[in-house]
mmCIF file with all atom_site columns, C-alpha atoms in Angstrom:
data_model
loop_
_atom_site.group_PDB
_atom_site.id
_atom_site.type_symbol
_atom_site.label_atom_id
_atom_site.label_alt_id
_atom_site.label_comp_id
_atom_site.label_asym_id
_atom_site.label_entity_id
_atom_site.label_seq_id
_atom_site.pdbx_PDB_ins_code
_atom_site.Cartn_x
_atom_site.Cartn_y
_atom_site.Cartn_z
_atom_site.occupancy
_atom_site.B_iso_or_equiv
_atom_site.pdbx_formal_charge
_atom_site.auth_seq_id
_atom_site.auth_comp_id
_atom_site.auth_asym_id
_atom_site.auth_atom_id
_atom_site.pdbx_PDB_model_num
ATOM 1  C CA . THR U 1 1  ? -18.244 15.202 0.352   1.00 56.00 ? 1  THR U CA 1
ATOM 2  C CA . HIS U 1 2  ? -18.585 14.139 3.992   1.00 81.00 ? 2  HIS U CA 1
ATOM 3  C CA . SER U 1 3  ? -21.673 12.127 3.100   1.00 88.00 ? 3  SER U CA 1
ATOM 4  C CA . GLY U 1 4  ? -19.645 9.914  0.777   1.00 88.00 ? 4  GLY U CA 1
ATOM 5  C CA . GLU U 1 5  ? -21.946 10.789 -2.091  1.00 93.00 ? 5  GLU U CA 1
ATOM 6  C CA . ARG U 1 6  ? -20.300 10.684 -5.527  1.00 94.00 ? 6  ARG U CA 1
ATOM 7  C CA . PRO U 1 7  ? -22.945 12.039 -7.907  1.00 94.00 ? 7  PRO U CA 1
ATOM 8  C CA . PHE U 1 8  ? -20.722 12.330 -11.007 1.00 96.00 ? 8  PHE U CA 1
ATOM 9  C CA . PRO U 1 9  ? -20.096 8.877  -12.517 1.00 97.00 ? 9  PRO U CA 1
ATOM 10 C CA . CYS U 1 10 ? -17.717 8.225  -15.394 1.00 97.00 ? 10 CYS U CA 1
ATOM 11 C CA . ASP U 1 11 ? -19.566 7.102  -18.519 1.00 96.00 ? 11 ASP U CA 1
ATOM 12 C CA . GLU U 1 12 ? -16.612 5.177  -19.964 1.00 96.00 ? 12 GLU U CA 1
ATOM 13 C CA . PRO U 1 13 ? -17.636 1.519  -20.422 1.00 97.00 ? 13 PRO U CA 1
ATOM 14 C CA . GLY U 1 14 ? -16.180 -0.632 -17.650 1.00 97.00 ? 14 GLY U CA 1
ATOM 15 C CA . CYS U 1 15 ? -15.070 2.313  -15.499 1.00 97.00 ? 15 CYS U CA 1
ATOM 16 C CA . ALA U 1 16 ? -16.460 2.387  -11.969 1.00 97.00 ? 16 ALA U CA 1
ATOM 17 C CA . TYR U 1 17 ? -15.104 5.859  -11.076 1.00 97.00 ? 17 TYR U CA 1
ATOM 18 C CA . SER U 1 18 ? -17.477 8.428  -9.596  1.00 97.00 ? 18 SER U CA 1
ATOM 19 C CA . ALA U 1 19 ? -16.508 11.914 -8.464  1.00 96.00 ? 19 ALA U CA 1
ATOM 20 C CA . THR U 1 20 ? -17.717 14.206 -5.723  1.00 94.00 ? 20 THR U CA 1
ATOM 21 C CA . GLN U 1 21 ? -17.298 17.270 -7.961  1.00 94.00 ? 21 GLN U CA 1
ATOM 22 C CA . SER U 1 22 ? -17.862 17.691 -11.685 1.00 95.00 ? 22 SER U CA 1
ATOM 23 C CA . GLY U 1 23 ? -14.373 19.153 -12.189 1.00 93.00 ? 23 GLY U CA 1
ATOM 24 C CA . ASP U 1 24 ? -12.825 15.999 -10.772 1.00 95.00 ? 24 ASP U CA 1
ATOM 25 C CA . LEU U 1 25 ? -14.753 13.972 -13.333 1.00 96.00 ? 25 LEU U CA 1
ATOM 26 C CA . VAL U 1 26 ? -13.462 16.204 -16.136 1.00 95.00 ? 26 VAL U CA 1
ATOM 27 C CA . SER U 1 27 ? -9.877  15.558 -14.977 1.00 94.00 ? 27 SER U CA 1
ATOM 28 C CA . HIS U 1 28 ? -10.551 11.835 -14.593 1.00 95.00 ? 28 HIS U CA 1
ATOM 29 C CA . LYS U 1 29 ? -11.906 11.527 -18.136 1.00 97.00 ? 29 LYS U CA 1
ATOM 30 C CA . ARG U 1 30 ? -8.480  12.623 -19.395 1.00 96.00 ? 30 ARG U CA 1
ATOM 31 C CA . THR U 1 31 ? -7.124  9.272  -18.173 1.00 95.00 ? 31 THR U CA 1
ATOM 32 C CA . HIS U 1 32 ? -9.287  7.646  -20.836 1.00 96.00 ? 32 HIS U CA 1
ATOM 33 C CA . SER U 1 33 ? -8.787  10.189 -23.623 1.00 97.00 ? 33 SER U CA 1
ATOM 34 C CA . GLY U 1 34 ? -5.082  10.831 -23.071 1.00 96.00 ? 34 GLY U CA 1
ATOM 35 C CA . GLU U 1 35 ? -5.731  14.574 -23.308 1.00 97.00 ? 35 GLU U CA 1
ATOM 36 C CA . ARG U 1 36 ? -2.919  16.689 -21.813 1.00 97.00 ? 36 ARG U CA 1
ATOM 37 C CA . PRO U 1 37 ? -4.019  20.300 -22.246 1.00 97.00 ? 37 PRO U CA 1
ATOM 38 C CA . PHE U 1 38 ? -1.450  21.927 -19.948 1.00 97.00 ? 38 PHE U CA 1
ATOM 39 C CA . PRO U 1 39 ? 1.955   22.271 -21.678 1.00 98.00 ? 39 PRO U CA 1
ATOM 40 C CA . CYS U 1 40 ? 5.186   23.135 -19.903 1.00 98.00 ? 40 CYS U CA 1
ATOM 41 C CA . ASP U 1 41 ? 6.433   26.577 -20.944 1.00 98.00 ? 41 ASP U CA 1
ATOM 42 C CA . GLU U 1 42 ? 10.113  25.792 -20.311 1.00 97.00 ? 42 GLU U CA 1
ATOM 43 C CA . PRO U 1 43 ? 12.020  26.254 -23.592 1.00 97.00 ? 43 PRO U CA 1
ATOM 44 C CA . GLY U 1 44 ? 12.784  22.884 -25.171 1.00 98.00 ? 44 GLY U CA 1
ATOM 45 C CA . CYS U 1 45 ? 10.502  20.924 -22.849 1.00 98.00 ? 45 CYS U CA 1
ATOM 46 C CA . GLU U 1 46 ? 7.801   18.922 -24.582 1.00 98.00 ? 46 GLU U CA 1
ATOM 47 C CA . TYR U 1 47 ? 5.947   17.822 -21.438 1.00 98.00 ? 47 TYR U CA 1
ATOM 48 C CA . SER U 1 48 ? 2.187   18.353 -21.196 1.00 98.00 ? 48 SER U CA 1
ATOM 49 C CA . ALA U 1 49 ? 0.056   17.489 -18.194 1.00 97.00 ? 49 ALA U CA 1
ATOM 50 C CA . SER U 1 50 ? -3.518  16.385 -17.754 1.00 95.00 ? 50 SER U CA 1
ATOM 51 C CA . THR U 1 51 ? -3.967  18.584 -14.659 1.00 94.00 ? 51 THR U CA 1
ATOM 52 C CA . THR U 1 52 ? -2.578  21.918 -13.510 1.00 95.00 ? 52 THR U CA 1
ATOM 53 C CA . SER U 1 53 ? -1.327  20.308 -10.301 1.00 93.00 ? 53 SER U CA 1
ATOM 54 C CA . SER U 1 54 ? 0.695   17.777 -12.314 1.00 95.00 ? 54 SER U CA 1
ATOM 55 C CA . LEU U 1 55 ? 2.172   20.614 -14.361 1.00 97.00 ? 55 LEU U CA 1
ATOM 56 C CA . LYS U 1 56 ? 3.092   22.484 -11.179 1.00 96.00 ? 56 LYS U CA 1
ATOM 57 C CA . THR U 1 57 ? 4.890   19.400 -9.840  1.00 95.00 ? 57 THR U CA 1
ATOM 58 C CA . HIS U 1 58 ? 6.646   18.872 -13.181 1.00 96.00 ? 58 HIS U CA 1
ATOM 59 C CA . LYS U 1 59 ? 7.917   22.464 -13.240 1.00 97.00 ? 59 LYS U CA 1
ATOM 60 C CA . ARG U 1 60 ? 9.862   21.690 -10.068 1.00 96.00 ? 60 ARG U CA 1
ATOM 61 C CA . THR U 1 61 ? 12.142  19.497 -12.198 1.00 95.00 ? 61 THR U CA 1
ATOM 62 C CA . HIS U 1 62 ? 13.269  22.685 -13.950 1.00 96.00 ? 62 HIS U CA 1
ATOM 63 C CA . SER U 1 63 ? 13.372  25.000 -10.929 1.00 97.00 ? 63 SER U CA 1
ATOM 64 C CA . GLY U 1 64 ? 14.906  22.556 -8.457  1.00 96.00 ? 64 GLY U CA 1
ATOM 65 C CA . GLU U 1 65 ? 12.253  23.490 -5.894  1.00 96.00 ? 65 GLU U CA 1
ATOM 66 C CA . ARG U 1 66 ? 11.790  20.817 -3.215  1.00 96.00 ? 66 ARG U CA 1
ATOM 67 C CA . PRO U 1 67 ? 9.245   22.249 -0.769  1.00 96.00 ? 67 PRO U CA 1
ATOM 68 C CA . TYR U 1 68 ? 8.670   19.120 1.340   1.00 96.00 ? 68 TYR U CA 1
ATOM 69 C CA . ALA U 1 69 ? 11.357  18.579 3.996   1.00 97.00 ? 69 ALA U CA 1
ATOM 70 C CA . CYS U 1 70 ? 11.953  15.516 6.162   1.00 97.00 ? 70 CYS U CA 1
ATOM 71 C CA . ASP U 1 71 ? 11.441  16.364 9.825   1.00 96.00 ? 71 ASP U CA 1
ATOM 72 C CA . GLU U 1 72 ? 13.871  13.704 11.114  1.00 95.00 ? 72 GLU U CA 1
ATOM 73 C CA . PRO U 1 73 ? 16.684  15.488 13.006  1.00 96.00 ? 73 PRO U CA 1
ATOM 74 C CA . GLY U 1 74 ? 19.847  15.551 10.926  1.00 96.00 ? 74 GLY U CA 1
ATOM 75 C CA . CYS U 1 75 ? 18.165  14.457 7.701   1.00 97.00 ? 75 CYS U CA 1
ATOM 76 C CA . GLY U 1 76 ? 18.451  16.977 4.921   1.00 96.00 ? 76 GLY U CA 1
ATOM 77 C CA . TYR U 1 77 ? 16.138  15.169 2.505   1.00 97.00 ? 77 TYR U CA 1
ATOM 78 C CA . ARG U 1 78 ? 13.709  17.348 0.565   1.00 96.00 ? 78 ARG U CA 1
ATOM 79 C CA . ALA U 1 79 ? 11.119  16.227 -1.977  1.00 96.00 ? 79 ALA U CA 1
ATOM 80 C CA . THR U 1 80 ? 9.114   17.715 -4.811  1.00 93.00 ? 80 THR U CA 1
ATOM 81 C CA . THR U 1 81 ? 5.854   16.078 -3.637  1.00 93.00 ? 81 THR U CA 1
ATOM 82 C CA . ALA U 1 82 ? 4.327   15.136 -0.299  1.00 95.00 ? 82 ALA U CA 1
ATOM 83 C CA . SER U 1 83 ? 3.876   11.536 -1.468  1.00 95.00 ? 83 SER U CA 1
ATOM 84 C CA . THR U 1 84 ? 7.577   11.231 -2.318  1.00 95.00 ? 84 THR U CA 1
ATOM 85 C CA . LEU U 1 85 ? 8.430   12.521 1.154   1.00 96.00 ? 85 LEU U CA 1
ATOM 86 C CA . GLU U 1 86 ? 6.109   9.935  2.719   1.00 96.00 ? 86 GLU U CA 1
ATOM 87 C CA . ARG U 1 87 ? 7.865   7.132  0.792   1.00 96.00 ? 87 ARG U CA 1
ATOM 88 C CA . HIS U 1 88 ? 11.191  8.463  2.091   1.00 96.00 ? 88 HIS U CA 1
ATOM 89 C CA . LYS U 1 89 ? 10.029  8.246  5.700   1.00 89.00 ? 89 LYS U CA 1
#
């Protein structure tokens, strides 16, 4: 990965994506197929995710978990994802 080599190219016509690991390519291909093999197990929730990490983030909508806290003194903001926290800052 430090070499910048991406030996796993996507074979979808017109897609220039290449991955460093084969598993990343498998996940990427779901963007083309629309496959979402990871369903939420919360009763009544019909959400399904294309990756386990997306499912984990989604489950925070049910649990209320917000593990990413703003480090600005006096700010009580907490977010469900690191990227949401970065946008807040």
